[in-house]
CSV table of C-alpha atoms in Angstrom, one decimal:
chain,number,residue,atom,x,y,z
A,10,MET,CA,0.0,0.0,0.0
A,11,LYS,CA,1.7,3.2,-1.2
A,12,LEU,CA,0.2,6.5,-0.1
A,13,LEU,CA,1.0,10.0,-1.2
A,14,ILE,CA,0.7,12.9,1.3
A,15,VAL,CA,0.7,16.3,-0.3
A,16,LEU,CA,1.5,19.3,1.9
A,17,THR,CA,1.5,23.1,1.3
A,18,SER,CA,4.6,25.2,0.6
A,19,HIS,CA,2.8,28.5,1.4
A,20,ASP,CA,3.7,30.3,4.6
A,21,LYS,CA,2.1,33.8,4.4
A,22,LEU,CA,-1.3,34.5,5.9
A,23,GLY,CA,-2.6,36.9,3.3
A,24,GLU,CA,-1.5,40.4,4.0
A,25,THR,CA,-1.4,40.1,7.8
A,26,GLY,CA,2.3,39.7,8.1
A,27,LYS,CA,1.7,36.5,10.0
A,28,LYS,CA,2.8,33.0,9.1
A,29,THR,CA,0.7,30.0,8.1
A,30,GLY,CA,1.3,26.6,6.5
A,31,PHE,CA,0.1,23.1,7.3
A,32,TRP,CA,-1.6,22.1,10.6
A,33,LEU,CA,0.5,19.7,12.5
A,34,GLU,CA,-2.2,17.4,13.9
A,35,GLU,CA,-3.7,17.1,10.5
A,36,PHE,CA,-0.4,15.6,9.3
A,37,THR,CA,0.7,13.6,12.3
A,38,ALA,CA,-2.6,11.8,13.1
A,39,PRO,CA,-3.0,10.4,9.5
A,40,TYR,CA,0.7,9.9,9.2
A,41,TYR,CA,0.8,7.5,12.1
A,42,GLU,CA,-2.4,5.8,11.2
A,43,PHE,CA,-0.9,5.0,7.8
A,44,LEU,CA,2.5,4.1,9.1
A,45,ASP,CA,1.1,1.8,11.8
A,46,ALA,CA,-1.0,0.1,9.1
A,47,GLY,CA,2.2,-0.8,7.2
A,48,ALA,CA,1.8,1.8,4.4
A,49,GLU,CA,4.7,3.1,2.4
A,50,LEU,CA,4.5,6.9,2.6
A,51,THR,CA,5.8,9.6,0.2
A,52,LEU,CA,5.6,13.2,1.2
A,53,ALA,CA,5.4,15.9,-1.4
A,54,SER,CA,4.9,19.7,-1.7
A,55,PRO,CA,5.0,22.2,-4.5
A,56,LYS,CA,8.5,23.5,-3.6
A,57,GLY,CA,9.9,20.3,-2.1
A,58,GLY,CA,11.9,20.3,1.1
A,59,GLN,CA,10.6,21.4,4.5
A,60,PRO,CA,6.9,22.5,4.3
A,61,PRO,CA,6.0,25.5,6.5
A,62,LEU,CA,4.2,24.7,9.7
A,63,ASP,CA,1.4,26.9,10.9
A,64,PRO,CA,2.9,28.2,14.2
A,65,LYS,CA,-0.5,28.1,15.9
A,66,SER,CA,-0.5,24.3,15.5
A,67,SER,CA,2.6,24.2,17.7
A,68,GLU,CA,0.9,26.0,20.6
A,69,PRO,CA,0.3,23.9,23.7
A,70,ASP,CA,-3.5,23.6,23.3
A,71,ALA,CA,-3.1,22.2,19.8
A,72,GLN,CA,-0.9,19.3,20.9
A,73,THR,CA,-2.1,15.7,20.8
A,74,GLU,CA,-0.7,12.2,21.3
A,75,THR,CA,0.5,12.0,17.7
A,76,THR,CA,2.1,15.5,17.7
A,77,ALA,CA,4.1,14.4,20.8
A,78,ARG,CA,5.1,11.2,19.0
A,79,PHE,CA,6.2,13.2,16.0
A,80,HIS,CA,8.5,15.4,18.0
A,81,GLN,CA,10.3,12.3,19.3
A,82,ASP,CA,10.5,10.7,15.9
A,83,GLU,CA,13.6,11.7,14.1
A,84,LYS,CA,12.8,9.5,11.0
A,85,ALA,CA,9.4,11.2,10.6
A,86,ARG,CA,10.9,14.7,11.1
A,87,GLN,CA,13.5,13.9,8.4
A,88,ALA,CA,10.9,12.7,6.0
A,89,LEU,CA,8.9,15.9,6.5
A,90,ALA,CA,12.1,18.0,6.0
A,91,ASN,CA,12.8,16.4,2.7
A,92,THR,CA,9.5,16.3,0.8
A,93,VAL,CA,9.8,15.6,-2.9
A,94,LYS,CA,8.6,18.2,-5.4
A,95,LEU,CA,5.0,17.7,-6.4
A,96,SER,CA,5.9,18.0,-10.1
A,97,ASP,CA,8.0,14.9,-9.7
A,98,VAL,CA,5.3,12.5,-8.5
A,99,SER,CA,2.8,10.5,-10.5
A,100,ALA,CA,-0.6,9.0,-9.5
A,101,ASP,CA,0.6,5.8,-11.2
A,102,ASP,CA,3.0,5.1,-8.4
A,103,PHE,CA,0.4,5.3,-5.5
A,104,ASP,CA,-2.8,3.7,-4.3
A,105,ALA,CA,-4.3,6.9,-2.9
A,106,VAL,CA,-3.6,10.5,-2.0
A,107,PHE,CA,-4.2,12.5,1.2
A,108,TYR,CA,-4.1,16.2,1.7
A,109,PRO,CA,-3.6,17.7,5.3
A,110,GLY,CA,-5.0,21.1,5.9
A,111,GLY,CA,-3.9,24.3,7.5
A,112,HIS,CA,-4.6,27.6,5.8
A,113,GLY,CA,-1.6,27.3,3.4
A,114,PRO,CA,-3.3,25.1,0.8
A,115,LEU,CA,-5.9,27.7,0.1
A,116,TRP,CA,-3.2,29.9,-1.5
A,117,ASP,CA,-1.0,27.4,-3.3
A,118,LEU,CA,-2.4,23.9,-3.7
A,119,ALA,CA,-5.9,25.1,-4.6
A,120,GLU,CA,-4.4,26.8,-7.7
A,121,ASP,CA,-1.4,24.5,-8.3
A,122,ALA,CA,-1.6,23.0,-11.8
A,123,HIS,CA,0.4,19.9,-10.7
A,124,SER,CA,-1.9,19.3,-7.8
A,125,ILE,CA,-5.0,19.7,-9.9
A,126,ALA,CA,-3.7,17.3,-12.6
A,127,LEU,CA,-2.6,14.9,-9.9
A,128,ILE,CA,-6.0,14.7,-8.3
A,129,GLU,CA,-7.7,14.3,-11.7
A,130,ALA,CA,-5.3,11.4,-12.5
A,131,PHE,CA,-6.0,9.7,-9.2
A,132,TRP,CA,-9.7,10.1,-9.8
A,133,LYS,CA,-9.7,8.8,-13.4
A,134,ALA,CA,-7.7,5.8,-12.2
A,135,ASP,CA,-10.4,5.1,-9.6
A,136,LYS,CA,-8.0,5.7,-6.7
A,137,PRO,CA,-9.1,7.4,-3.5
A,138,VAL,CA,-8.7,11.1,-2.9
A,139,SER,CA,-8.8,12.3,0.7
A,140,ALA,CA,-8.5,15.7,2.4
A,141,VAL,CA,-9.2,17.3,5.8
A,142,CYS,CA,-10.1,20.7,7.2
A,143,HIS,CA,-9.0,23.4,4.7
A,144,ALA,CA,-7.6,20.9,2.3
A,145,PRO,CA,-10.9,20.0,0.6
A,146,GLY,CA,-10.4,23.5,-0.8
A,147,VAL,CA,-7.7,22.0,-3.1
A,148,LEU,CA,-10.6,20.4,-5.0
A,149,ARG,CA,-12.0,23.8,-6.1
A,150,ASN,CA,-10.5,23.7,-9.6
A,151,VAL,CA,-10.5,20.0,-10.2
A,152,LEU,CA,-12.7,19.1,-13.1
A,153,ILE,CA,-13.5,15.6,-14.4
A,154,ASP,CA,-14.6,15.8,-18.0
A,155,GLY,CA,-15.5,19.5,-17.5
A,156,THR,CA,-17.5,18.9,-14.3
A,157,PRO,CA,-16.3,19.9,-10.8
A,158,LEU,CA,-15.2,16.7,-9.0
A,159,VAL,CA,-17.3,17.5,-6.0
A,160,LYS,CA,-20.5,18.1,-7.9
A,161,ASP,CA,-23.4,16.0,-6.4
A,162,LYS,CA,-21.0,14.4,-3.9
A,163,ARG,CA,-21.4,14.4,-0.2
A,164,VAL,CA,-18.5,16.5,1.2
A,165,THR,CA,-17.4,18.4,4.2
A,166,GLY,CA,-14.5,20.7,5.1
A,167,PHE,CA,-13.7,23.6,7.4
A,168,SER,CA,-17.0,25.4,8.1
A,169,ASN,CA,-17.7,29.1,7.8
A,170,SER,CA,-18.5,29.2,11.5
A,171,GLU,CA,-15.1,27.7,12.4
A,172,GLU,CA,-13.4,30.2,10.1
A,173,ASP,CA,-15.3,33.0,11.9
A,174,ALA,CA,-14.2,31.5,15.2
A,175,VAL,CA,-10.5,31.8,14.3
A,176,GLY,CA,-11.1,35.3,12.9
A,177,LEU,CA,-9.9,34.7,9.4
A,178,THR,CA,-13.1,34.9,7.3
A,179,HIS,CA,-11.9,38.1,5.6
A,180,ILE,CA,-8.2,37.0,5.3
A,181,VAL,CA,-8.5,33.7,3.4
A,182,PRO,CA,-8.8,33.8,-0.4
A,183,PHE,CA,-12.0,31.8,-0.2
A,184,LEU,CA,-14.2,29.9,2.3
A,185,VAL,CA,-14.0,26.2,2.0
A,186,GLU,CA,-17.7,25.6,2.8
A,187,ASP,CA,-18.8,28.2,0.3
A,188,GLU,CA,-16.5,26.9,-2.4
A,189,LEU,CA,-17.6,23.3,-2.0
A,190,LYS,CA,-21.3,24.4,-2.3
A,191,LYS,CA,-20.6,26.7,-5.2
A,192,ASN,CA,-19.1,23.7,-7.1
A,193,GLY,CA,-22.2,21.6,-6.5
A,194,GLY,CA,-21.0,19.6,-3.5
A,195,ASP,CA,-23.6,18.4,-1.0
A,196,TYR,CA,-21.9,20.0,2.0
A,197,SER,CA,-22.7,19.0,5.6
A,198,LYS,CA,-21.0,19.5,8.9
A,199,ALA,CA,-21.0,18.6,12.6
A,200,ALA,CA,-20.8,21.0,15.5
A,201,ASP,CA,-17.7,23.2,15.4
A,202,TRP,CA,-14.5,21.4,16.3
A,203,ARG,CA,-16.2,18.0,16.5
A,204,PRO,CA,-14.9,15.0,14.5
A,205,TYR,CA,-16.7,14.6,11.2
A,206,ALA,CA,-15.7,12.7,8.1
A,207,ILE,CA,-17.7,11.7,5.0
A,208,THR,CA,-17.0,9.1,2.4
A,209,ASP,CA,-18.7,9.3,-1.0
A,210,GLY,CA,-17.4,6.8,-3.5
A,211,LYS,CA,-13.6,7.3,-3.7
A,212,LEU,CA,-13.8,10.8,-2.1
A,213,ILE,CA,-13.1,11.2,1.6
A,214,THR,CA,-13.3,14.6,3.3
A,215,GLY,CA,-13.0,15.7,7.0
A,216,GLN,CA,-14.3,18.9,8.6
A,217,ASN,CA,-11.5,20.1,11.0
A,218,PRO,CA,-8.3,19.0,12.8
A,219,ALA,CA,-10.3,16.6,15.1
A,220,SER,CA,-11.4,14.8,11.9
A,221,SER,CA,-8.0,13.9,10.7
A,222,LYS,CA,-7.8,10.4,12.3
A,223,ALA,CA,-11.3,9.6,11.0
A,224,VAL,CA,-10.3,10.5,7.4
A,225,ALA,CA,-7.2,8.4,7.7
A,226,GLN,CA,-9.1,5.4,9.1
A,227,ALA,CA,-11.8,5.7,6.3
A,228,LEU,CA,-9.0,5.7,3.7
A,229,LEU,CA,-7.4,2.6,5.2
A,230,LYS,CA,-10.8,0.9,5.3
A,231,MET,CA,-11.3,1.7,1.6
A,232,LEU,CA,-7.9,0.3,0.8
A,233,GLY,CA,-8.5,-2.8,3.0
A,234,GLY,CA,-8.1,-5.1,0.1
A,235,ALA,CA,-4.9,-3.5,-1.0
A,236,GLU,CA,-1.7,-5.5,-0.6
A,237,ILE,CA,0.8,-4.0,1.9
A,238,SER,CA,4.0,-3.2,0.1
A,239,LYS,CA,7.1,-4.9,1.5
C-alpha cells in the first residue's frame, strides 16, 4: 500500500504579516495511522523540502498524542524536512492521496496545476482522494470531463462558523464551505470542532483538525483489500 501525502509550501497568511502553513495534527494523526498500518509513505509539496508549519498548530492547546510522538520521531521529522517536489510525482505510483489542511493550501495547492492534474489522475484511475479541514479547498479547480469533481457528492470541510471563530473569514482567499457548495457539493458539517468525516465513493473529506484520524481510518478501510508493500 503506497500512499502520497501532499503538503502546502505557502507560509504567508494573506497580507497580515503572520505565518501560516500546514496544521501539525492534520499531518501527524493520519501519518501514524498510515504508518502503523504498514503503508509506504511519500511526502510531497509544491516546492519540495521542508513545508512551512502553521505556528499556531505548535501551541500547547493544539498538541495531541500524535504530535508528541512526531516530536520524538527523528525519522518522521527527516521525512517531513525532505518532501519531494509535487511536479516529480505521478498518480501511477500510488494507491491513494491524502491532503492535510492548515490555511496554506488555500493559497498554493488550490491553484497549483500539478496538484489539480494529480487529483484528476487519481480520480480517473479510480483511486481514493482524501483531504481534511481546509484541504478540501484544493478540489475547487479539479474538473472531471469538465464537471467539478465535488458536484453532487457528499462533502465536508472547514466550516464558515469555524473560520469565523478563528477570525480569518476576511483574510482567506475563499471559504472552504462556500466553495464546495458553489461547485455543486452536497456539503454538511457537525458542530464546530467535532470530528466529522464523509466518504462518498472514492472521495473522503473531513471537517476540521479533530477529523484527521477519522479521514485516515476511512481511507485505510477503503484500501482494505490493497496489498501492503514490503
